[in-house]
Amino acid sequence: AVKNGSPKYDLEDLSGDEVDAKLARIAAMWSEEFKPALNGVFTSSPEDRRRLFETFSARLHILAERDINEAVAALARQQDDDSQAFVRQRVILVALGVLALGLSFFYVQRRILRPIAALTRAAEAMKAGDTSVRSEVHATNEIGLLAEQFDAMAAALDGSFTHLEATIRERTNELQMSTAQLQSFIDRAPDAIL
């Protein structure tokens, strides 16, 4: 009930500055009115002491019931507002964290996993014998450097195989020509060998 005001004492919501003012007023009342009144109770004669104490108690009760309750209610409302702001901040931070996680996943997917998958496919194609395959990775990071080196290796292998095939064709042609010449020679000189 204190948190939302008090219907008994008709308390209302207060701002932070109003709470500070209320607390300052209570402190001033204590210093200016209640402390001297309490000192008066202690320094009074025994006959007056009871009457002064009852007056002091009644005024203190009013202070406690009205002014202090208002200040406590206002402080409780202020704490609720602060708690709600804290929860809002945490929700925003969690949302930003989830967003950062999503962006990180997208970054990893796009900049790391896809290029590695493309390099793996190219390596498998090369393993199967296709030396004309290239990685098709165009990145500026270490994976891009690896892809460039892979493509250079693939081009060198393709060039080597092309050169090897050309050399084999050339040697086969030379061998066929030599065999044809030898056969021609054998065909022309059948009596010479026997």
JSON list of C-alpha atoms in Angstrom, two decimals:
[
{"chain": "A", "resi": 1, "resn": "ALA", "atom": "CA", "xyz": [0.00, 0.00, 0.00]},
{"chain": "A", "resi": 2, "resn": "VAL", "atom": "CA", "xyz": [2.88, 2.36, 0.76]},
{"chain": "A", "resi": 3, "resn": "LYS", "atom": "CA", "xyz": [4.36, 1.65, -2.66]},
{"chain": "A", "resi": 4, "resn": "ASN", "atom": "CA", "xyz": [1.30, 2.96, -4.49]},
{"chain": "A", "resi": 5, "resn": "GLY", "atom": "CA", "xyz": [0.48, 5.75, -2.06]},
{"chain": "A", "resi": 6, "resn": "SER", "atom": "CA", "xyz": [-1.79, 5.54, 0.94]},
{"chain": "A", "resi": 7, "resn": "PRO", "atom": "CA", "xyz": [-5.54, 6.07, 0.60]},
{"chain": "A", "resi": 8, "resn": "LYS", "atom": "CA", "xyz": [-5.71, 6.59, 4.39]},
{"chain": "A", "resi": 9, "resn": "TYR", "atom": "CA", "xyz": [-3.44, 9.63, 4.22]},
{"chain": "A", "resi": 10, "resn": "ASP", "atom": "CA", "xyz": [-4.23, 10.63, 0.64]},
{"chain": "A", "resi": 11, "resn": "LEU", "atom": "CA", "xyz": [-0.61, 10.28, -0.53]},
{"chain": "A", "resi": 12, "resn": "GLU", "atom": "CA", "xyz": [0.27, 11.04, -4.13]},
{"chain": "A", "resi": 13, "resn": "ASP", "atom": "CA", "xyz": [3.11, 10.18, -6.50]},
{"chain": "A", "resi": 14, "resn": "LEU", "atom": "CA", "xyz": [6.26, 12.28, -6.18]},
{"chain": "A", "resi": 15, "resn": "SER", "atom": "CA", "xyz": [9.19, 12.81, -8.52]},
{"chain": "A", "resi": 16, "resn": "GLY", "atom": "CA", "xyz": [12.84, 12.27, -7.47]},
{"chain": "A", "resi": 17, "resn": "ASP", "atom": "CA", "xyz": [13.28, 15.98, -6.78]},
{"chain": "A", "resi": 18, "resn": "GLU", "atom": "CA", "xyz": [10.08, 16.04, -4.76]},
{"chain": "A", "resi": 19, "resn": "VAL", "atom": "CA", "xyz": [11.33, 13.08, -2.69]},
{"chain": "A", "resi": 20, "resn": "ASP", "atom": "CA", "xyz": [14.58, 14.89, -2.02]},
{"chain": "A", "resi": 21, "resn": "ALA", "atom": "CA", "xyz": [12.66, 18.02, -1.00]},
{"chain": "A", "resi": 22, "resn": "LYS", "atom": "CA", "xyz": [10.36, 16.00, 1.24]},
{"chain": "A", "resi": 23, "resn": "LEU", "atom": "CA", "xyz": [13.31, 14.30, 2.96]},
{"chain": "A", "resi": 24, "resn": "ALA", "atom": "CA", "xyz": [15.04, 17.67, 3.40]},
{"chain": "A", "resi": 25, "resn": "ARG", "atom": "CA", "xyz": [11.84, 19.07, 4.92]},
{"chain": "A", "resi": 26, "resn": "ILE", "atom": "CA", "xyz": [11.64, 16.11, 7.33]},
{"chain": "A", "resi": 27, "resn": "ALA", "atom": "CA", "xyz": [15.28, 16.60, 8.33]},
{"chain": "A", "resi": 28, "resn": "ALA", "atom": "CA", "xyz": [14.67, 20.33, 8.83]},
{"chain": "A", "resi": 29, "resn": "MET", "atom": "CA", "xyz": [11.54, 19.63, 10.89]},
{"chain": "A", "resi": 30, "resn": "TRP", "atom": "CA", "xyz": [13.52, 17.24, 13.05]},
{"chain": "A", "resi": 31, "resn": "SER", "atom": "CA", "xyz": [16.31, 19.76, 13.60]},
{"chain": "A", "resi": 32, "resn": "GLU", "atom": "CA", "xyz": [14.09, 22.82, 14.02]},
{"chain": "A", "resi": 33, "resn": "GLU", "atom": "CA", "xyz": [11.02, 21.44, 15.81]},
{"chain": "A", "resi": 34, "resn": "PHE", "atom": "CA", "xyz": [11.39, 17.91, 17.11]},
{"chain": "A", "resi": 35, "resn": "LYS", "atom": "CA", "xyz": [14.90, 17.97, 18.50]},
{"chain": "A", "resi": 36, "resn": "PRO", "atom": "CA", "xyz": [14.31, 21.12, 20.56]},
{"chain": "A", "resi": 37, "resn": "ALA", "atom": "CA", "xyz": [10.92, 19.76, 21.66]},
{"chain": "A", "resi": 38, "resn": "LEU", "atom": "CA", "xyz": [12.54, 16.48, 22.75]},
{"chain": "A", "resi": 39, "resn": "ASN", "atom": "CA", "xyz": [15.22, 18.41, 24.62]},
{"chain": "A", "resi": 40, "resn": "GLY", "atom": "CA", "xyz": [12.41, 20.41, 26.23]},
{"chain": "A", "resi": 41, "resn": "VAL", "atom": "CA", "xyz": [10.78, 17.14, 27.37]},
{"chain": "A", "resi": 42, "resn": "PHE", "atom": "CA", "xyz": [14.01, 15.99, 29.02]},
{"chain": "A", "resi": 43, "resn": "THR", "atom": "CA", "xyz": [14.80, 19.33, 30.62]},
{"chain": "A", "resi": 44, "resn": "SER", "atom": "CA", "xyz": [11.26, 20.10, 31.83]},
{"chain": "A", "resi": 45, "resn": "SER", "atom": "CA", "xyz": [9.93, 19.57, 35.28]},
{"chain": "A", "resi": 46, "resn": "PRO", "atom": "CA", "xyz": [8.40, 16.19, 36.07]},
{"chain": "A", "resi": 47, "resn": "GLU", "atom": "CA", "xyz": [4.90, 17.73, 36.12]},
{"chain": "A", "resi": 48, "resn": "ASP", "atom": "CA", "xyz": [5.27, 19.22, 32.63]},
{"chain": "A", "resi": 49, "resn": "ARG", "atom": "CA", "xyz": [7.23, 16.30, 31.25]},
{"chain": "A", "resi": 50, "resn": "ARG", "atom": "CA", "xyz": [4.19, 14.04, 30.74]},
{"chain": "A", "resi": 51, "resn": "ARG", "atom": "CA", "xyz": [2.18, 16.73, 28.94]},
{"chain": "A", "resi": 52, "resn": "LEU", "atom": "CA", "xyz": [5.16, 17.78, 26.76]},
{"chain": "A", "resi": 53, "resn": "PHE", "atom": "CA", "xyz": [5.91, 14.14, 25.97]},
{"chain": "A", "resi": 54, "resn": "GLU", "atom": "CA", "xyz": [2.29, 13.49, 24.86]},
{"chain": "A", "resi": 55, "resn": "THR", "atom": "CA", "xyz": [2.41, 16.60, 22.64]},
{"chain": "A", "resi": 56, "resn": "PHE", "atom": "CA", "xyz": [5.78, 15.51, 21.25]},
{"chain": "A", "resi": 57, "resn": "SER", "atom": "CA", "xyz": [4.48, 11.95, 20.63]},
{"chain": "A", "resi": 58, "resn": "ALA", "atom": "CA", "xyz": [1.41, 13.23, 18.82]},
{"chain": "A", "resi": 59, "resn": "ARG", "atom": "CA", "xyz": [3.49, 15.48, 16.58]},
{"chain": "A", "resi": 60, "resn": "LEU", "atom": "CA", "xyz": [6.01, 12.68, 15.99]},
{"chain": "A", "resi": 61, "resn": "HIS", "atom": "CA", "xyz": [3.16, 10.31, 15.11]},
{"chain": "A", "resi": 62, "resn": "ILE", "atom": "CA", "xyz": [1.85, 12.81, 12.53]},
{"chain": "A", "resi": 63, "resn": "LEU", "atom": "CA", "xyz": [5.36, 13.16, 11.10]},
{"chain": "A", "resi": 64, "resn": "ALA", "atom": "CA", "xyz": [5.79, 9.39, 10.89]},
{"chain": "A", "resi": 65, "resn": "GLU", "atom": "CA", "xyz": [2.32, 8.75, 9.49]},
{"chain": "A", "resi": 66, "resn": "ARG", "atom": "CA", "xyz": [2.18, 11.52, 6.95]},
{"chain": "A", "resi": 67, "resn": "ASP", "atom": "CA", "xyz": [5.55, 12.89, 5.94]},
{"chain": "A", "resi": 68, "resn": "ILE", "atom": "CA", "xyz": [7.75, 9.82, 6.37]},
{"chain": "A", "resi": 69, "resn": "ASN", "atom": "CA", "xyz": [5.15, 7.55, 4.75]},
{"chain": "A", "resi": 70, "resn": "GLU", "atom": "CA", "xyz": [4.97, 9.91, 1.78]},
{"chain": "A", "resi": 71, "resn": "ALA", "atom": "CA", "xyz": [8.76, 9.89, 1.45]},
{"chain": "A", "resi": 72, "resn": "VAL", "atom": "CA", "xyz": [8.92, 6.09, 1.72]},
{"chain": "A", "resi": 73, "resn": "ALA", "atom": "CA", "xyz": [6.13, 5.69, -0.81]},
{"chain": "A", "resi": 74, "resn": "ALA", "atom": "CA", "xyz": [7.88, 8.05, -3.20]},
{"chain": "A", "resi": 75, "resn": "LEU", "atom": "CA", "xyz": [11.19, 6.22, -2.72]},
{"chain": "A", "resi": 76, "resn": "ALA", "atom": "CA", "xyz": [9.45, 2.90, -3.40]},
{"chain": "A", "resi": 77, "resn": "ARG", "atom": "CA", "xyz": [7.91, 4.30, -6.59]},
{"chain": "A", "resi": 78, "resn": "GLN", "atom": "CA", "xyz": [11.27, 5.66, -7.63]},
{"chain": "A", "resi": 79, "resn": "GLN", "atom": "CA", "xyz": [12.82, 2.25, -7.00]},
{"chain": "A", "resi": 80, "resn": "ASP", "atom": "CA", "xyz": [10.09, 0.63, -9.11]},
{"chain": "A", "resi": 81, "resn": "ASP", "atom": "CA", "xyz": [10.81, 3.07, -11.92]},
{"chain": "A", "resi": 82, "resn": "ASP", "atom": "CA", "xyz": [14.52, 2.31, -11.63]},
{"chain": "A", "resi": 83, "resn": "SER", "atom": "CA", "xyz": [13.78, -1.44, -11.67]},
{"chain": "A", "resi": 84, "resn": "GLN", "atom": "CA", "xyz": [11.67, -1.07, -14.78]},
{"chain": "A", "resi": 85, "resn": "ALA", "atom": "CA", "xyz": [14.43, 0.93, -16.45]},
{"chain": "A", "resi": 86, "resn": "PHE", "atom": "CA", "xyz": [16.92, -1.77, -15.44]},
{"chain": "A", "resi": 87, "resn": "VAL", "atom": "CA", "xyz": [14.71, -4.47, -16.98]},
{"chain": "A", "resi": 88, "resn": "ARG", "atom": "CA", "xyz": [14.31, -2.41, -20.17]},
{"chain": "A", "resi": 89, "resn": "GLN", "atom": "CA", "xyz": [18.07, -2.00, -20.39]},
{"chain": "A", "resi": 90, "resn": "ARG", "atom": "CA", "xyz": [18.60, -5.73, -19.93]},
{"chain": "A", "resi": 91, "resn": "VAL", "atom": "CA", "xyz": [16.02, -6.55, -22.61]},
{"chain": "A", "resi": 92, "resn": "ILE", "atom": "CA", "xyz": [17.77, -4.14, -24.99]},
{"chain": "A", "resi": 93, "resn": "LEU", "atom": "CA", "xyz": [21.16, -5.67, -24.18]},
{"chain": "A", "resi": 94, "resn": "VAL", "atom": "CA", "xyz": [19.84, -9.20, -24.73]},
{"chain": "A", "resi": 95, "resn": "ALA", "atom": "CA", "xyz": [18.30, -8.13, -28.05]},
{"chain": "A", "resi": 96, "resn": "LEU", "atom": "CA", "xyz": [21.59, -6.55, -29.09]},
{"chain": "A", "resi": 97, "resn": "GLY", "atom": "CA", "xyz": [23.42, -9.72, -28.04]},
{"chain": "A", "resi": 98, "resn": "VAL", "atom": "CA", "xyz": [21.10, -11.88, -30.14]},
{"chain": "A", "resi": 99, "resn": "LEU", "atom": "CA", "xyz": [21.56, -9.49, -33.07]},
{"chain": "A", "resi": 100, "resn": "ALA", "atom": "CA", "xyz": [25.35, -9.62, -32.66]},
{"chain": "A", "resi": 101, "resn": "LEU", "atom": "CA", "xyz": [25.19, -13.42, -32.52]},
{"chain": "A", "resi": 102, "resn": "GLY", "atom": "CA", "xyz": [23.11, -13.50, -35.71]},
{"chain": "A", "resi": 103, "resn": "LEU", "atom": "CA", "xyz": [25.50, -11.15, -37.47]},
{"chain": "A", "resi": 104, "resn": "SER", "atom": "CA", "xyz": [28.45, -13.24, -36.30]},
{"chain": "A", "resi": 105, "resn": "PHE", "atom": "CA", "xyz": [26.82, -16.38, -37.68]},
{"chain": "A", "resi": 106, "resn": "PHE", "atom": "CA", "xyz": [26.16, -14.63, -40.99]},
{"chain": "A", "resi": 107, "resn": "TYR", "atom": "CA", "xyz": [29.77, -13.44, -41.10]},
{"chain": "A", "resi": 108, "resn": "VAL", "atom": "CA", "xyz": [31.15, -16.90, -40.33]},
{"chain": "A", "resi": 109, "resn": "GLN", "atom": "CA", "xyz": [28.79, -18.48, -42.88]},
{"chain": "A", "resi": 110, "resn": "ARG", "atom": "CA", "xyz": [29.61, -16.03, -45.65]},
{"chain": "A", "resi": 111, "resn": "ARG", "atom": "CA", "xyz": [33.30, -15.34, -45.06]},
{"chain": "A", "resi": 112, "resn": "ILE", "atom": "CA", "xyz": [34.55, -18.70, -43.79]},
{"chain": "A", "resi": 113, "resn": "LEU", "atom": "CA", "xyz": [32.23, -21.66, -44.33]},
{"chain": "A", "resi": 114, "resn": "ARG", "atom": "CA", "xyz": [31.20, -20.97, -47.94]},
{"chain": "A", "resi": 115, "resn": "PRO", "atom": "CA", "xyz": [34.77, -20.42, -49.21]},
{"chain": "A", "resi": 116, "resn": "ILE", "atom": "CA", "xyz": [35.97, -23.55, -47.40]},
{"chain": "A", "resi": 117, "resn": "ALA", "atom": "CA", "xyz": [33.12, -25.55, -48.96]},
{"chain": "A", "resi": 118, "resn": "ALA", "atom": "CA", "xyz": [34.05, -24.19, -52.42]},
{"chain": "A", "resi": 119, "resn": "LEU", "atom": "CA", "xyz": [37.70, -25.16, -51.87]},
{"chain": "A", "resi": 120, "resn": "THR", "atom": "CA", "xyz": [36.63, -28.62, -50.74]},
{"chain": "A", "resi": 121, "resn": "ARG", "atom": "CA", "xyz": [34.50, -29.13, -53.87]},
{"chain": "A", "resi": 122, "resn": "ALA", "atom": "CA", "xyz": [37.37, -27.98, -56.09]},
{"chain": "A", "resi": 123, "resn": "ALA", "atom": "CA", "xyz": [39.81, -30.33, -54.32]},
{"chain": "A", "resi": 124, "resn": "GLU", "atom": "CA", "xyz": [37.41, -33.26, -54.75]},
{"chain": "A", "resi": 125, "resn": "ALA", "atom": "CA", "xyz": [37.00, -32.46, -58.47]},
{"chain": "A", "resi": 126, "resn": "MET", "atom": "CA", "xyz": [40.78, -32.33, -58.84]},
{"chain": "A", "resi": 127, "resn": "LYS", "atom": "CA", "xyz": [41.10, -35.64, -57.00]},
{"chain": "A", "resi": 128, "resn": "ALA", "atom": "CA", "xyz": [38.65, -37.11, -59.52]},
{"chain": "A", "resi": 129, "resn": "GLY", "atom": "CA", "xyz": [40.97, -35.99, -62.35]},
{"chain": "A", "resi": 130, "resn": "ASP", "atom": "CA", "xyz": [39.57, -32.63, -63.43]},
{"chain": "A", "resi": 131, "resn": "THR", "atom": "CA", "xyz": [42.67, -30.42, -63.42]},
{"chain": "A", "resi": 132, "resn": "SER", "atom": "CA", "xyz": [40.81, -27.55, -65.09]},
{"chain": "A", "resi": 133, "resn": "VAL", "atom": "CA", "xyz": [38.76, -26.86, -61.95]},
{"chain": "A", "resi": 134, "resn": "ARG", "atom": "CA", "xyz": [39.27, -23.60, -60.05]},
{"chain": "A", "resi": 135, "resn": "SER", "atom": "CA", "xyz": [38.09, -22.66, -56.57]},
{"chain": "A", "resi": 136, "resn": "GLU", "atom": "CA", "xyz": [36.05, -19.58, -57.56]},
{"chain": "A", "resi": 137, "resn": "VAL", "atom": "CA", "xyz": [36.73, -18.05, -54.13]},
{"chain": "A", "resi": 138, "resn": "HIS", "atom": "CA", "xyz": [37.28, -14.31, -54.23]},
{"chain": "A", "resi": 139, "resn": "ALA", "atom": "CA", "xyz": [38.09, -13.25, -50.68]},
{"chain": "A", "resi": 140, "resn": "THR", "atom": "CA", "xyz": [40.69, -10.90, -49.23]},
{"chain": "A", "resi": 141, "resn": "ASN", "atom": "CA", "xyz": [41.41, -12.90, -46.08]},
{"chain": "A", "resi": 142, "resn": "GLU", "atom": "CA", "xyz": [43.56, -15.96, -45.44]},
{"chain": "A", "resi": 143, "resn": "ILE", "atom": "CA", "xyz": [41.00, -18.23, -47.09]},
{"chain": "A", "resi": 144, "resn": "GLY", "atom": "CA", "xyz": [41.22, -16.08, -50.22]},
{"chain": "A", "resi": 145, "resn": "LEU", "atom": "CA", "xyz": [45.01, -16.44, -50.14]},
{"chain": "A", "resi": 146, "resn": "LEU", "atom": "CA", "xyz": [44.63, -20.21, -49.80]},
{"chain": "A", "resi": 147, "resn": "ALA", "atom": "CA", "xyz": [42.20, -20.21, -52.74]},
{"chain": "A", "resi": 148, "resn": "GLU", "atom": "CA", "xyz": [44.67, -18.23, -54.87]},
{"chain": "A", "resi": 149, "resn": "GLN", "atom": "CA", "xyz": [47.41, -20.75, -54.06]},
{"chain": "A", "resi": 150, "resn": "PHE", "atom": "CA", "xyz": [45.06, -23.63, -54.84]},
{"chain": "A", "resi": 151, "resn": "ASP", "atom": "CA", "xyz": [44.15, -22.08, -58.18]},
{"chain": "A", "resi": 152, "resn": "ALA", "atom": "CA", "xyz": [47.84, -21.50, -58.97]},
{"chain": "A", "resi": 153, "resn": "MET", "atom": "CA", "xyz": [48.58, -25.14, -58.11]},
{"chain": "A", "resi": 154, "resn": "ALA", "atom": "CA", "xyz": [45.64, -26.31, -60.24]},
{"chain": "A", "resi": 155, "resn": "ALA", "atom": "CA", "xyz": [46.84, -24.17, -63.17]},
{"chain": "A", "resi": 156, "resn": "ALA", "atom": "CA", "xyz": [50.37, -25.57, -62.79]},
{"chain": "A", "resi": 157, "resn": "LEU", "atom": "CA", "xyz": [49.07, -29.14, -62.68]},
{"chain": "A", "resi": 158, "resn": "ASP", "atom": "CA", "xyz": [46.81, -28.50, -65.67]},
{"chain": "A", "resi": 159, "resn": "GLY", "atom": "CA", "xyz": [49.76, -27.01, -67.57]},
{"chain": "A", "resi": 160, "resn": "SER", "atom": "CA", "xyz": [51.97, -29.96, -66.60]},
{"chain": "A", "resi": 161, "resn": "PHE", "atom": "CA", "xyz": [49.36, -32.47, -67.73]},
{"chain": "A", "resi": 162, "resn": "THR", "atom": "CA", "xyz": [48.80, -30.58, -70.97]},
{"chain": "A", "resi": 163, "resn": "HIS", "atom": "CA", "xyz": [52.56, -30.49, -71.61]},
{"chain": "A", "resi": 164, "resn": "LEU", "atom": "CA", "xyz": [52.86, -34.18, -70.68]},
{"chain": "A", "resi": 165, "resn": "GLU", "atom": "CA", "xyz": [50.03, -35.12, -73.05]},
{"chain": "A", "resi": 166, "resn": "ALA", "atom": "CA", "xyz": [51.63, -33.08, -75.84]},
{"chain": "A", "resi": 167, "resn": "THR", "atom": "CA", "xyz": [54.97, -34.78, -75.19]},
{"chain": "A", "resi": 168, "resn": "ILE", "atom": "CA", "xyz": [53.32, -38.21, -75.22]},
{"chain": "A", "resi": 169, "resn": "ARG", "atom": "CA", "xyz": [51.56, -37.39, -78.51]},
{"chain": "A", "resi": 170, "resn": "GLU", "atom": "CA", "xyz": [54.82, -36.15, -79.98]},
{"chain": "A", "resi": 171, "resn": "ARG", "atom": "CA", "xyz": [56.70, -39.27, -78.84]},
{"chain": "A", "resi": 172, "resn": "THR", "atom": "CA", "xyz": [53.90, -41.52, -80.04]},
{"chain": "A", "resi": 173, "resn": "ASN", "atom": "CA", "xyz": [54.01, -39.84, -83.45]},
{"chain": "A", "resi": 174, "resn": "GLU", "atom": "CA", "xyz": [57.79, -40.22, -83.55]},
{"chain": "A", "resi": 175, "resn": "LEU", "atom": "CA", "xyz": [57.48, -43.89, -82.55]},
{"chain": "A", "resi": 176, "resn": "GLN", "atom": "CA", "xyz": [54.80, -44.49, -85.16]},
{"chain": "A", "resi": 177, "resn": "MET", "atom": "CA", "xyz": [56.99, -42.84, -87.80]},
{"chain": "A", "resi": 178, "resn": "SER", "atom": "CA", "xyz": [59.95, -44.95, -86.74]},
{"chain": "A", "resi": 179, "resn": "THR", "atom": "CA", "xyz": [57.82, -48.09, -86.80]},
{"chain": "A", "resi": 180, "resn": "ALA", "atom": "CA", "xyz": [56.49, -47.16, -90.24]},
{"chain": "A", "resi": 181, "resn": "GLN", "atom": "CA", "xyz": [60.01, -46.53, -91.53]},
{"chain": "A", "resi": 182, "resn": "LEU", "atom": "CA", "xyz": [61.19, -49.81, -90.06]},
{"chain": "A", "resi": 183, "resn": "GLN", "atom": "CA", "xyz": [58.25, -51.66, -91.59]},
{"chain": "A", "resi": 184, "resn": "SER", "atom": "CA", "xyz": [58.89, -49.99, -94.91]},
{"chain": "A", "resi": 185, "resn": "PHE", "atom": "CA", "xyz": [62.53, -50.97, -94.74]},
{"chain": "A", "resi": 186, "resn": "ILE", "atom": "CA", "xyz": [61.59, -54.56, -93.85]},
{"chain": "A", "resi": 187, "resn": "ASP", "atom": "CA", "xyz": [59.06, -54.69, -96.66]},
{"chain": "A", "resi": 188, "resn": "ARG", "atom": "CA", "xyz": [61.61, -53.52, -99.22]},
{"chain": "A", "resi": 189, "resn": "ALA", "atom": "CA", "xyz": [64.31, -55.88, -98.23]},
{"chain": "A", "resi": 190, "resn": "PRO", "atom": "CA", "xyz": [62.67, -59.24, -97.67]},
{"chain": "A", "resi": 191, "resn": "ASP", "atom": "CA", "xyz": [65.50, -61.26, -99.14]},
{"chain": "A", "resi": 192, "resn": "ALA", "atom": "CA", "xyz": [68.19, -59.47, -97.29]},
{"chain": "A", "resi": 193, "resn": "ILE", "atom": "CA", "xyz": [67.17, -60.71, -93.92]},
{"chain": "A", "resi": 194, "resn": "LEU", "atom": "CA", "xyz": [66.82, -64.35, -94.85]}
]
